[in-house]
Amino acid sequence: MTRPRDDLGSYDDIAAAAVRTTGLDDFGGTAHEEGLRLLVDDLASPEAGLTPLGNGFHRREVKSALVGRLLTQLRFAEHPEHVDVPVERPIFVVGLPRTGTTALHRLLHADPAHQGLELWLTEFPQPRPPREAWESDPVFSAMQAAFSEHHVEFPEFMGIHYMDATSVEECWRLLRQTGKSISYESLANVPRYSAWLAGQDWTDAYQRHRENLQLIGLHDADKRWVLKNPSHLYALDALMTVYPDALVVCTHRDPVTSVASACSLSAEATAGTSTTFVGETVGRTQLDMLARSWQRFVAARPSYDPAQFVDVEYDAFVTDPVGTTRRIYASFGLDWTPAAAAAIGEIDAESRRGGKRPSHRYSLDDYGLTEDEVRAAFA
């Protein structure tokens, strides 16, 4: 539950709170400070228009990034052997919102030979404990209880994007440890931070991302990583610099659906937090961010080996999820083992027999956008 605050506080104040919470003070350098200081200043500006609820919400988001960095630094020191853990031919699922990335990510992750980022470990990085030990971990239990409460209070959000502590999730929580994440642009009107981020080299963010994978996967070094995050569109050059053997799966769908859904997700996630990040401002900022991400990906992709990329059309995937997944395996020369086929088939069957979640309704009109305007931005 977010606690309202009269003010956001300064970056130094939030950093001090992260130190008090963890009892740690080694941030592993200051590379993260430029972006997060600028972000906090932007959040405190009239353009962001934060309410007392928004002050508490965004303070928590910044503090969470700093806590994650402190905990990661501690675990790096405790497990110096993590630097020797291989990360070979990781799979990155990329695409705009509502293009099937979440479902495809979970199918690929089902293979017993694969591993992904469980949500609780992206917030509190450590070598992944055995699954049977998770429920006895107080951090895991607290996160799981918080998600259960959230889904009861905000069923509409669950209909947009279901999460719990065990879910394999996006990697932006690792990237934000360096202050670089488009997630902040999805939650507030922060024009100066957005302009700063557009001019940054993300290589250091992906280097820390890789170190986190080595740490979290310390006990599963033989498993291939399967990862997903919309910001990978934004920083393909940095990703390929750090992961030169990466395998990239790109999903495609009409951008009108993607943009409308992204706006709805941002609006639901930030309801009551701002007087300015509403309606047309949400539409303008999210269209700009998503179109910019897509254009950067399209411009960068021709520089790399086409054999490292597979394209997936949304309609084909929905029609035949398992067949589409098998085609990805064939394209990348991965082993479609009986164990993989059984696990992926079970996840697909489970998704079909599960209870129906709350419907997710959204319209471009709610955000001052038109279909022609969206299509032109992605032309």
C-alpha positions as a printed Julia matrix, in Angstrom:
379×3 Matrix{Float64}:
   0.0     0.0     0.0
   1.44    3.36   -1.07
   1.58    5.95    1.7
   0.78    9.53    0.61
   3.46   12.16    1.28
   3.47   15.93    1.26
   6.63   15.94   -0.85
   8.78   13.58   -2.89
  12.05   14.39   -1.14
  15.45   14.93   -2.77
  17.56   12.23   -4.37
  19.94   12.33   -1.41
  17.01   11.91    0.99
  15.72    8.87   -0.94
  19.21    7.35   -1.13
  19.6     7.78    2.62
  16.26    5.99    3.13
  17.5     3.07    1.0
  20.64    2.89    3.15
  18.55    2.89    6.35
  16.24    0.18    5.02
  19.03   -2.19    4.0
  21.77   -1.29    6.46
  24.08   -1.13    3.43
  25.94    1.83    1.95
  27.96    0.43   -0.98
  26.24    1.47   -4.21
  29.13    0.19   -6.32
  30.05    3.63   -7.63
  27.99    6.59   -8.78
  27.11    5.64  -12.36
  23.43    5.51  -11.43
  23.26    8.97   -9.89
  23.06   11.21  -12.97
  19.86    9.67  -14.29
  18.15    9.19  -10.94
  18.98   12.7    -9.73
  17.55   14.15  -12.94
  14.51   11.9   -12.62
  13.79   13.02   -9.05
  14.13   16.68  -10.05
  11.73   16.09  -12.95
   9.24   14.31  -10.7
   9.29   17.26   -8.3
   8.51   19.73  -11.11
   5.08   21.18  -12.0
   5.09   19.17  -15.25
   4.9    15.95  -13.27
   2.03   17.32  -11.15
   2.41   14.7    -8.44
  -0.3    14.36   -5.82
   0.47   13.21   -2.26
  -0.23    9.67   -3.44
   2.12   10.26   -6.4
   4.88   11.5    -4.12
   4.69    8.25   -2.16
   4.4     6.1    -5.29
   7.36    7.58   -7.16
   9.54    7.85   -4.08
   8.98    4.13   -3.6
   9.94    3.43   -7.24
  13.22    5.35   -6.99
  14.01    3.87   -3.59
  13.33    0.38   -4.94
  15.94    0.88   -7.67
  18.47    1.99   -5.06
  17.65   -0.87   -2.71
  18.09   -3.29   -5.61
  21.48   -1.79   -6.41
  22.62   -2.01   -2.77
  21.5    -5.62   -2.43
  23.09   -6.57   -5.74
  26.38   -5.04   -4.66
  26.26   -7.04   -1.43
  25.58  -10.3    -3.3
  28.36   -9.58   -5.8
  30.79   -9.36   -2.87
  29.39  -12.49   -1.23
  29.59  -14.51   -4.44
  32.66  -13.34   -6.41
  32.47  -16.57   -8.42
  29.44  -15.16  -10.25
  31.75  -13.44  -12.74
  32.7   -16.84  -14.17
  29.13  -17.96  -14.86
  28.51  -18.2   -18.64
  25.54  -16.5   -20.31
  25.38  -18.15  -23.73
  22.94  -17.41  -26.56
  20.27  -15.87  -24.32
  16.84  -15.39  -25.89
  15.35  -11.88  -25.78
  11.63  -11.49  -26.6
  10.99   -7.94  -27.8
   7.94   -6.15  -29.13
   5.39   -3.46  -28.44
   2.74   -4.02  -25.73
  -0.1    -6.46  -26.48
   1.83   -8.22  -29.24
   2.03  -11.56  -27.41
   5.39  -11.02  -25.71
   4.22  -12.14  -22.26
   2.57  -15.36  -23.46
   5.48  -16.21  -25.75
   8.01  -15.47  -23.03
   6.26  -17.86  -20.66
   6.08  -20.63  -23.27
   9.8   -20.35  -24.02
  10.59  -20.25  -20.31
   8.66  -23.49  -19.71
  11.45  -25.57  -21.26
  13.3   -27.25  -18.34
  16.55  -26.27  -20.08
  15.66  -22.57  -19.77
  15.52  -20.03  -16.94
  13.95  -16.59  -16.54
  13.81  -13.71  -14.1
  11.28  -14.34  -11.36
   9.79  -11.07  -10.18
  10.93  -11.32   -6.56
  14.54  -11.88   -7.68
  14.52   -8.81   -9.92
  13.53   -6.73   -6.87
  15.88   -8.5    -4.43
  18.71  -10.07   -6.49
  20.45  -13.14   -5.08
  21.43  -16.59   -6.33
  18.11  -18.32   -7.03
  17.23  -20.57   -4.05
  15.64  -24.0    -4.62
  11.95  -23.58   -5.48
  10.82  -25.53   -2.42
  12.51  -22.93   -0.15
  10.73  -19.86   -1.53
   7.64  -19.94    0.7
   9.82  -19.91    3.81
  11.7   -16.81    2.63
  10.19  -13.74    4.4
  10.92  -11.45    1.43
   9.16  -13.78   -1.0
   6.2   -14.27    1.34
   5.77  -10.52    1.87
   5.84   -9.84   -1.89
   3.36  -12.63   -2.62
   0.96  -11.29    0.03
   1.25   -7.77   -1.38
   0.4    -8.97   -4.9
  -2.6   -10.92   -3.61
  -3.9    -7.78   -1.93
  -3.23   -5.66   -5.03
  -5.17   -7.99   -7.33
  -8.18   -7.9    -5.04
  -8.13   -4.1    -4.83
  -7.34   -3.47   -8.53
  -8.93   -6.26  -10.63
  -8.78   -4.09  -13.76
  -5.0    -3.97  -13.55
  -4.88   -7.76  -13.21
  -6.87   -7.98  -16.42
  -4.19   -5.93  -18.17
  -1.1    -7.67  -16.85
  -1.19  -10.4   -14.2
   1.83  -10.62  -11.88
   2.88  -12.33   -8.71
   6.21  -12.93   -7.0
   6.79  -16.2    -8.89
   6.06  -14.79  -12.35
   8.83  -14.63  -14.9
   8.89  -10.93  -15.62
  10.61   -8.12  -17.5
  14.2    -7.05  -16.86
  13.64   -3.31  -16.43
  14.13   -3.61  -12.68
  17.71   -4.69  -13.37
  18.34   -1.97  -15.96
  17.05    0.76  -13.66
  19.91    0.0   -11.24
  21.93    2.31  -13.52
  19.15    4.9   -13.69
  18.23    3.93  -17.26
  14.73    2.67  -17.84
  11.8     3.64  -20.02
   9.6     2.4   -17.18
   9.82    5.83  -15.58
   8.45    7.42  -18.77
   5.51    5.01  -18.55
   4.58    6.25  -15.08
   4.94   10.04  -15.18
   5.41   13.11  -17.35
   9.2    13.56  -17.08
  10.3    15.39  -20.26
  13.83   16.29  -19.14
  14.57   12.75  -18.02
  13.13   11.43  -21.31
  15.38   13.75  -23.33
  18.4    12.72  -21.26
  17.64    9.02  -21.66
  17.3     9.34  -25.44
  20.91   10.5   -25.67
  22.45    7.85  -23.42
  24.63    4.85  -24.23
  23.02    1.94  -22.37
  26.07   -0.35  -22.48
  26.8     0.04  -18.77
  23.16   -0.79  -17.96
  23.41   -4.04  -19.92
  26.77   -4.89  -18.38
  25.17   -4.69  -14.93
  22.15   -6.56  -16.31
  24.48   -9.39  -17.37
  26.22   -9.44  -13.98
  22.83   -9.77  -12.32
  21.98  -12.72  -14.56
  25.27  -14.35  -13.61
  24.45  -13.8    -9.94
  20.81  -14.95  -10.04
  21.64  -17.94  -12.24
  24.68  -18.98  -10.2
  23.15  -22.38   -9.36
  21.62  -22.85  -12.82
  24.62  -22.1   -15.01
  23.67  -24.84  -17.49
  20.31  -23.25  -18.33
  19.69  -20.78  -21.17
  18.24  -17.41  -20.2
  14.88  -16.32  -21.69
  14.21  -12.6   -21.16
  11.64   -9.99  -22.09
  11.4    -6.21  -21.91
  10.04   -3.51  -24.25
  13.12   -1.36  -23.59
  15.26   -3.88  -25.47
  13.75   -2.26  -28.58
  15.18    1.04  -27.37
  18.75   -0.18  -26.82
  19.5    -2.97  -29.31
  23.06   -1.76  -29.93
  23.92   -1.91  -26.22
  22.23   -5.29  -25.87
  24.22   -6.76  -28.77
  27.46   -5.25  -27.48
  27.08   -7.04  -24.14
  25.36  -10.15  -25.55
  26.89  -10.57  -29.05
  25.4   -14.07  -29.43
  21.88  -13.02  -28.35
  18.84  -14.58  -30.05
  16.1   -11.99  -30.58
  12.42  -12.84  -31.1
  10.43   -9.83  -32.34
   6.63   -9.86  -32.12
   4.38   -7.85  -34.45
   0.79   -6.56  -34.33
  -1.17   -3.52  -35.45
   0.39   -0.63  -33.44
  -3.05    0.87  -32.83
  -3.8    -1.96  -30.39
  -0.34   -1.73  -28.83
  -0.47    2.01  -28.17
  -4.02    2.02  -26.85
  -3.17   -0.79  -24.44
   0.06    0.88  -23.29
  -1.84    4.07  -22.53
  -4.45    2.14  -20.57
  -1.77    0.29  -18.58
  -0.01    3.55  -17.71
  -3.29    5.21  -16.71
  -4.35    2.29  -14.51
  -0.91    1.94  -12.89
  -0.76    5.64  -11.98
  -4.39    6.43  -11.16
  -4.54    9.23   -8.6
  -0.79    9.92   -8.63
  -0.72   13.0   -10.88
  -2.85   15.91  -12.02
  -0.97   16.16  -15.33
  -0.17   12.55  -16.33
  -3.72   11.85  -17.46
  -5.71   11.69  -20.7
  -3.98   13.37  -23.64
  -0.65   13.69  -21.81
  -0.58    9.93  -21.31
  -1.4     9.48  -25.0
   1.23   11.9   -26.26
   4.05   10.64  -24.03
   3.38    6.94  -24.6
   3.01    7.28  -28.37
   6.28    9.22  -28.51
   8.15    6.71  -26.34
   6.87    3.62  -28.14
   7.38    5.04  -31.63
  10.89    6.18  -30.68
  11.7     2.71  -29.33
  10.44    0.99  -32.47
  12.28    3.37  -34.81
  15.56    2.83  -32.94
  15.16   -0.94  -33.17
  14.38   -0.85  -36.89
  17.4     1.39  -37.53
  19.8    -0.79  -35.51
  18.7    -4.27  -36.56
  20.31   -4.37  -40.05
  23.75   -4.11  -38.43
  23.48   -7.64  -37.03
  23.32  -11.19  -38.34
  19.78  -11.9   -39.6
  20.13  -15.48  -38.28
  19.97  -14.05  -34.75
  16.43  -12.73  -35.29
  13.03  -14.38  -35.68
   9.81  -12.46  -36.38
   6.47  -13.61  -34.98
   3.11  -12.31  -36.19
   0.54  -12.03  -33.42
  -2.32  -13.7   -35.31
  -0.14  -16.68  -36.26
   1.01  -17.04  -32.67
  -2.53  -16.94  -31.25
  -3.67  -19.51  -33.81
  -0.86  -21.94  -33.01
   1.21  -21.02  -29.94
   3.07  -24.34  -29.68
   3.76  -24.49  -33.42
   5.07  -20.93  -33.37
   7.34  -21.75  -30.44
   8.67  -24.82  -32.24
   9.41  -22.68  -35.31
  11.52  -20.4   -33.13
  13.47  -23.41  -31.89
  14.04  -24.57  -35.47
  15.13  -21.12  -36.63
  17.73  -20.83  -33.88
  18.84  -24.45  -34.02
  17.64  -25.2   -30.49
  16.82  -28.74  -29.34
  13.09  -29.46  -29.31
  13.36  -32.22  -26.74
  10.49  -34.39  -25.46
  10.81  -32.58  -22.11
  10.54  -29.18  -23.81
   7.57  -30.27  -25.92
   5.73  -31.63  -22.87
   6.37  -28.57  -20.67
   5.47  -26.06  -23.37
   2.35  -28.02  -24.26
   1.29  -28.06  -20.61
   1.72  -24.29  -20.24
  -0.34  -23.76  -23.39
  -3.09  -26.09  -22.15
  -3.06  -24.43  -18.74
  -3.58  -20.99  -20.3
  -6.65  -22.29  -22.11
  -8.32  -23.91  -19.1
  -7.53  -21.17  -16.57
 -10.22  -18.91  -15.18
 -11.18  -15.87  -17.21
  -9.55  -12.7   -16.0
 -11.28   -9.32  -15.92
 -11.63   -7.88  -19.41
  -9.34   -5.07  -20.44
 -11.13   -2.27  -22.3
  -9.33    0.7   -23.79
  -9.7     3.24  -26.58
  -7.35    5.68  -28.28
 -10.05    8.34  -27.86
  -9.49    8.29  -24.11
  -5.95    9.57  -24.71
  -6.51   12.11  -27.48
  -5.09    9.88  -30.22
  -6.4     8.69  -33.58
  -5.65    5.53  -35.54
  -4.14    7.54  -38.41
  -1.88    9.39  -35.99
  -0.59    6.15  -34.47
  -0.01    4.44  -37.8
   1.84    7.49  -39.11
   4.17    7.4   -36.1
   5.14    3.81  -36.94
   5.22    4.19  -40.72
